[in-house]
Short mmCIF file of C-alpha atoms in Angstrom, two decimals:
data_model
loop_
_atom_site.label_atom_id
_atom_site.label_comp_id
_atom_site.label_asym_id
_atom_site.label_seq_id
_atom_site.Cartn_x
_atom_site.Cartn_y
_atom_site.Cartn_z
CA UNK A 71 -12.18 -5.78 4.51
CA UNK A 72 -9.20 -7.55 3.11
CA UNK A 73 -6.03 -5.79 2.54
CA UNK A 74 -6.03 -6.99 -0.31
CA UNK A 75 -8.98 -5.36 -1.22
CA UNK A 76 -8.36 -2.20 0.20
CA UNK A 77 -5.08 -1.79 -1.78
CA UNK A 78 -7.11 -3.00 -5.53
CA UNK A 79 -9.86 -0.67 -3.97
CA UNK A 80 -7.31 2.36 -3.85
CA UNK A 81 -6.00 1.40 -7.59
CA UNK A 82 -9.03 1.71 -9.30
CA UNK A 83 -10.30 5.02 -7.47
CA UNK A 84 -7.16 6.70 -7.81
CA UNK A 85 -7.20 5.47 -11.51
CA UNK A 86 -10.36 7.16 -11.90
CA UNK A 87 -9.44 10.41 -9.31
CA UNK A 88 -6.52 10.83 -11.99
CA UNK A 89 -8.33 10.48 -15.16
CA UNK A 90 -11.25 13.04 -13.91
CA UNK A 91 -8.02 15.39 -12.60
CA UNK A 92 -7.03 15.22 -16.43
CA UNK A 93 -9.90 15.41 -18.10
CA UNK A 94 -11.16 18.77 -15.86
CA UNK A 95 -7.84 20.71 -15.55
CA UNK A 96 -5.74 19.55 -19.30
CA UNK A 97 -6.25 22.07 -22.01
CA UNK A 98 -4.58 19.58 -24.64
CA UNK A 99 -7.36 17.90 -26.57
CA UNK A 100 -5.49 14.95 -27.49
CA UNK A 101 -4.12 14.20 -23.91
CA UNK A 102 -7.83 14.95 -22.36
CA UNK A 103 -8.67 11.54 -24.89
CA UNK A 104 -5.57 9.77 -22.80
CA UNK A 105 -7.25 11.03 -19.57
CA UNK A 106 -10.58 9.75 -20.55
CA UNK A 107 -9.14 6.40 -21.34
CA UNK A 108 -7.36 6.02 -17.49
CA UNK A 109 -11.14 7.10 -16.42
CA UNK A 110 -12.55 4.27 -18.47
CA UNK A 111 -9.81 2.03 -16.85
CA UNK A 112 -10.33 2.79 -13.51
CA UNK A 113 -14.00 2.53 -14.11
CA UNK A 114 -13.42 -1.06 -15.21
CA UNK A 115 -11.25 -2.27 -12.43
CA UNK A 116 -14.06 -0.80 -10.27
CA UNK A 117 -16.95 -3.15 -12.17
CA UNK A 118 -14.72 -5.91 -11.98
CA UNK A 119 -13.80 -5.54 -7.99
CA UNK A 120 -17.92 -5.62 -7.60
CA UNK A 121 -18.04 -9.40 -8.08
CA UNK A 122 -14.55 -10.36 -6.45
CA UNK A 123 -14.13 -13.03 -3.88
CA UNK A 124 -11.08 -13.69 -2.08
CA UNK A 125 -11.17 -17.06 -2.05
CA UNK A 126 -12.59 -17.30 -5.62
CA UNK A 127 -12.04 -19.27 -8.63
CA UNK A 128 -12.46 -18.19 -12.11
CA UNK A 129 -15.94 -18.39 -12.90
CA UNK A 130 -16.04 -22.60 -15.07
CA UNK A 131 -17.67 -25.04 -14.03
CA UNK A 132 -15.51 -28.37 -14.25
CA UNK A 133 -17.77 -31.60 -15.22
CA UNK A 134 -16.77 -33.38 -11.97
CA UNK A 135 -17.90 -30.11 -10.20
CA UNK A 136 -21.23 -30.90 -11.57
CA UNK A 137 -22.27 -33.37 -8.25
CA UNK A 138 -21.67 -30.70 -5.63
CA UNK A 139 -22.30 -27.16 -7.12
CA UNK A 140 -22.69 -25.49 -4.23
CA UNK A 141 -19.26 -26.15 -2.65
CA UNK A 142 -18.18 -24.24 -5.27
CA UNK A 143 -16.70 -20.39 -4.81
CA UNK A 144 -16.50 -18.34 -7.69
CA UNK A 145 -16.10 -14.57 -8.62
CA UNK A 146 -19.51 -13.11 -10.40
CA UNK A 147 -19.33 -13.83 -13.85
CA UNK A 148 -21.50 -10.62 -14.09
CA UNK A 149 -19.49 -7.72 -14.15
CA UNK A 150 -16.76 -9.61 -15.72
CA UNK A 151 -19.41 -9.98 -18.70
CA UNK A 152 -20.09 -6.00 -18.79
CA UNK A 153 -16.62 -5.17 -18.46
CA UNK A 154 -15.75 -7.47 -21.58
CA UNK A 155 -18.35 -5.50 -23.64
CA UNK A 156 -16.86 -1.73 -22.19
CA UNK A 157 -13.26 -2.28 -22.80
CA UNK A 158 -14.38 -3.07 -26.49
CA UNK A 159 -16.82 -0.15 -26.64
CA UNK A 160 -14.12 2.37 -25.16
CA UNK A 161 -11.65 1.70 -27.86
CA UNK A 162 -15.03 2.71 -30.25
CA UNK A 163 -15.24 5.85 -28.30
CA UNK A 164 -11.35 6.33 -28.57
CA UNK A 165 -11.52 5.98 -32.35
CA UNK A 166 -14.46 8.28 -32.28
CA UNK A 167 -12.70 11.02 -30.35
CA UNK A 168 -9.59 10.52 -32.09
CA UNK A 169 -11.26 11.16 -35.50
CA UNK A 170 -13.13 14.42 -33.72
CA UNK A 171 -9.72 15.74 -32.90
CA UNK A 172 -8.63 14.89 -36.27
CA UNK A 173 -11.58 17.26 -37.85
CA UNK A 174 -10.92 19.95 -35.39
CA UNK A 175 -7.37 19.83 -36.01
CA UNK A 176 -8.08 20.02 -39.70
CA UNK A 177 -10.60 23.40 -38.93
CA UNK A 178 -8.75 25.01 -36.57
CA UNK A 179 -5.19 24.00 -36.86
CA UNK A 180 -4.86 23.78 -32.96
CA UNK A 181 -5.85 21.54 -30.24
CA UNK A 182 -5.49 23.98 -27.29
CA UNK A 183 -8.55 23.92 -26.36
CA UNK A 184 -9.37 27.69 -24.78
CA UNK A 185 -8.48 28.76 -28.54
CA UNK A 186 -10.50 26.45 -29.77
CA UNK A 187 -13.30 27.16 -27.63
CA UNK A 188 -12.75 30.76 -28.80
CA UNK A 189 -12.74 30.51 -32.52
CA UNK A 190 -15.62 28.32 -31.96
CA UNK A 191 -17.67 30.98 -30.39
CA UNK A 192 -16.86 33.61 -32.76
CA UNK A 193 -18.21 30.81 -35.41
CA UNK A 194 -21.22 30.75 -33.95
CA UNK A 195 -21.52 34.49 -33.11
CA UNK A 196 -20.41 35.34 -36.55
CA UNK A 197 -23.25 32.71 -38.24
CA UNK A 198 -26.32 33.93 -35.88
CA UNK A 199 -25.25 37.84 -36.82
CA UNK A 200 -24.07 38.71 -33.81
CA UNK A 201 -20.36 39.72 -34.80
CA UNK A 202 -18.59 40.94 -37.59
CA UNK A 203 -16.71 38.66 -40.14
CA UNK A 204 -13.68 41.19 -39.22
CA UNK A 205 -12.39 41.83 -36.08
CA UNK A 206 -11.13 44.92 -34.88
CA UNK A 207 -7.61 44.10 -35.00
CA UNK A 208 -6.81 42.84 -38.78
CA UNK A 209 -7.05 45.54 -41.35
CA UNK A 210 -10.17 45.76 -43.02
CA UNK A 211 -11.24 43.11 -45.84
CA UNK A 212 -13.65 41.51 -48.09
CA UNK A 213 -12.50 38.34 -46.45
CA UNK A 214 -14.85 35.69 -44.74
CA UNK A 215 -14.95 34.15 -41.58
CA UNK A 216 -13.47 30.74 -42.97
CA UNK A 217 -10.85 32.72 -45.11
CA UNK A 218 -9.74 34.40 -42.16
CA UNK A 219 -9.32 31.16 -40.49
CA UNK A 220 -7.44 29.89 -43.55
CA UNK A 221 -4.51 32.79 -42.65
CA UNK A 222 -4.78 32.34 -39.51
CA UNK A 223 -3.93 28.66 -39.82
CA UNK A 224 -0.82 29.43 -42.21
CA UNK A 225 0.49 32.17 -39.81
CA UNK A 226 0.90 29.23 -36.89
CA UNK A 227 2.60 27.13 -39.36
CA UNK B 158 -0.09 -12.13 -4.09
CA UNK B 159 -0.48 -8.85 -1.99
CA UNK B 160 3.14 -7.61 -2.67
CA UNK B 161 2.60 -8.54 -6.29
CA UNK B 162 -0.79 -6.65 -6.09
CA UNK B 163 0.51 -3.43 -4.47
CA UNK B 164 3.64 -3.18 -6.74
CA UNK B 165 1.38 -3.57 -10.12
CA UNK B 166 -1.24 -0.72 -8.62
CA UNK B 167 1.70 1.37 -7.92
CA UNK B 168 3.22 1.02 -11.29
CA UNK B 169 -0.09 1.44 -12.94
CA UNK B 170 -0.90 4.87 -10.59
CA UNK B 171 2.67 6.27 -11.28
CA UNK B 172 2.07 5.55 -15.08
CA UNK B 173 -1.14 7.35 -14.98
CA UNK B 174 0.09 10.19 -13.45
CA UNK B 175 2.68 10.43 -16.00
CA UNK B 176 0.38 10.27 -19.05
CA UNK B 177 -1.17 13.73 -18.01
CA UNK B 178 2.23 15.41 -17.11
CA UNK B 179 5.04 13.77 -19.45
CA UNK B 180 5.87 16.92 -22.35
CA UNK B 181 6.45 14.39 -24.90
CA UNK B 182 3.43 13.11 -26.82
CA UNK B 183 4.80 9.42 -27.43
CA UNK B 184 5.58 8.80 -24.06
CA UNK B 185 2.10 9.84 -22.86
CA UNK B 186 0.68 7.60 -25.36
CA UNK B 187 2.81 4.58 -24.10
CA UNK B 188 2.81 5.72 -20.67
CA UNK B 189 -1.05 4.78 -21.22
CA UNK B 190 -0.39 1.48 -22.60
CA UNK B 191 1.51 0.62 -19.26
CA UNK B 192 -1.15 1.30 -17.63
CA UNK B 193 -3.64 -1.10 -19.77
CA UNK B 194 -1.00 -3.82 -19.35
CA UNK B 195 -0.67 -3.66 -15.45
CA UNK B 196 -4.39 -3.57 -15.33
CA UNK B 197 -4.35 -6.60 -17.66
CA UNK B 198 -2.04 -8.39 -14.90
CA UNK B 199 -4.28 -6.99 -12.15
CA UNK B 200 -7.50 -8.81 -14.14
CA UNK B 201 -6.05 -12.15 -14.12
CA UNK B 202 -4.62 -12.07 -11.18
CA UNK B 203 -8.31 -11.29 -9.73
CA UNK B 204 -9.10 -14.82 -11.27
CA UNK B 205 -10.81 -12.92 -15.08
CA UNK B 206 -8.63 -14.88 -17.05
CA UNK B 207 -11.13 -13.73 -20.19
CA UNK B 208 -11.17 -9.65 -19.12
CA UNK B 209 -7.58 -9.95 -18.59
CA UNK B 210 -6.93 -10.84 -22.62
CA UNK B 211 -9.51 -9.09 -24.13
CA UNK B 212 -7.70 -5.98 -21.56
CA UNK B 213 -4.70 -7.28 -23.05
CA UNK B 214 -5.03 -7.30 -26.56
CA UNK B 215 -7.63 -4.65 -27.12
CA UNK B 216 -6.40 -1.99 -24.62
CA UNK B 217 -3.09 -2.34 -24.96
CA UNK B 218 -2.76 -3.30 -28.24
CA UNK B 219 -4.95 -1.82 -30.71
CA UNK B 220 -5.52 1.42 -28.60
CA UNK B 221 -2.15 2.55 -28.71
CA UNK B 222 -1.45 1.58 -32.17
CA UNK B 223 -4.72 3.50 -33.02
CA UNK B 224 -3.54 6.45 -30.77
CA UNK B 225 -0.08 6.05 -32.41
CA UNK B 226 -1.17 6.34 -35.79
CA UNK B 227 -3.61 9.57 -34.63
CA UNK B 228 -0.05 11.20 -33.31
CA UNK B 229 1.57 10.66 -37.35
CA UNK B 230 -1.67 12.27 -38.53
CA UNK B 231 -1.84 14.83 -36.35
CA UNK B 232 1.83 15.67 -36.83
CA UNK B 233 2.98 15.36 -32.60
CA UNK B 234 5.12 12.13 -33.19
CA UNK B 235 7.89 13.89 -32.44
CA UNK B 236 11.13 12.12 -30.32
CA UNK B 237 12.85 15.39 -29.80
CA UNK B 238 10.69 17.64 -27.79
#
């Protein structure tokens, strides 16, 4: 192989060893959405090395190419096609998450995500009857489970 | 062409690395549209003259202006940390 493959090789898997790094061990929401974008990244450079040729040109045909096409050398217009259509489809799944973290930061006025993950279950355990509206530590109240969130939300501010 | 190859994949790993540990918010955010750019140059220098705009324009461009504008909404853009 190519050095110079080896070194693009090493780019894009340690542009997608990073983003996976970020994306298992972050506990900011917003910055696991940057770490999912590097993955994406890396993930592309990866496609894209698929159909590379060292001594390849970009993949048009001239018209006086057109009498000998098979002297021609040129990279796999393939993957270059699929990548086109995922960089444009992970900016859609950036917007999406974006507006996710939006909504969650609007619900739970955090985006660490263990206290998210913890409010969350309480939601849920409080909605199947599992739990109590009221915890044990707050005084004792009429108030619901969204109220409660409500305070909760003003006390971090 | 390899020197110029190993020097953008270094810049692009270092800036990758930095998006997950830089404190600030807005550097993270263009810390990761560093990293679109040098992949950008890495595309056309791989002879994808068409990935390497669309890489360009879309994933360095309107991703960090939409991520920018998600940072005033979510109240992090912040340039004293």
């Amino acid at each position: 192989m190519p050095a110079i493959e080896v070194v693009l090789y090493s780019g894009a898997i340690g542009l997608s060893i990073i983003g996976l790094t970020g994306l298992l061990l972050l506990n900011n929401v917003f910055r696991m959405l940057l770490a999912l974008v590097i993955l994406e990244s890396g993930v592309n450079l990866l496609l894209i090395l698929s159909g590379f040729r060292l001594a390849g040109v970009a993949p048009v045909i001239l018209p006086e190419q057109l009498s000998n096409l098979s002297a021609i050398v040129m990279n796999d217009p393939v993957p270059q096609a699929l990548v086109l259509t995922a960089i444009v489809i992970g900016v859609g799944v950036q917007a999406l998450g974006l507006a996710m973290i939006l909504r969650i930061k609007a619900q739970y006025g955090t985006l660490n995500m263990l206290k998210i993950r913890e409010q969350l279950e309480f939601d849920l355990a409080v909605q199947s009857g599992v739990a109590t509206p009221v915890s044990a530590h707050s005084p004792v109240s009429l108030a619901s489970g969204r109220e409660r969130q409500l305070s909760n939300h003003k006390d971090e501010q | 062409m390899i020197w110029i190859v190993s020097i953008v994949v270094l810049v692009m790993l270092a800036s990758a690395i930095a998006v997950l540990v830089l404190p600030n918010m807005i550097a993270a955010v263009a810390a990761a549209s560093v990293v679109s750019l040098a992949l950008a140059v890495l595309f056309a220098l791989m002879k994808a003259p068409d990935v390497a705009m669309t890489e360009a324009a879309i994933g360095a461009g309107l991703s960090a202006l939409l991520l920018a504008m998600g940072l005033k909404r979510l109240g992090l853009w912040q340039l004293e940390d």
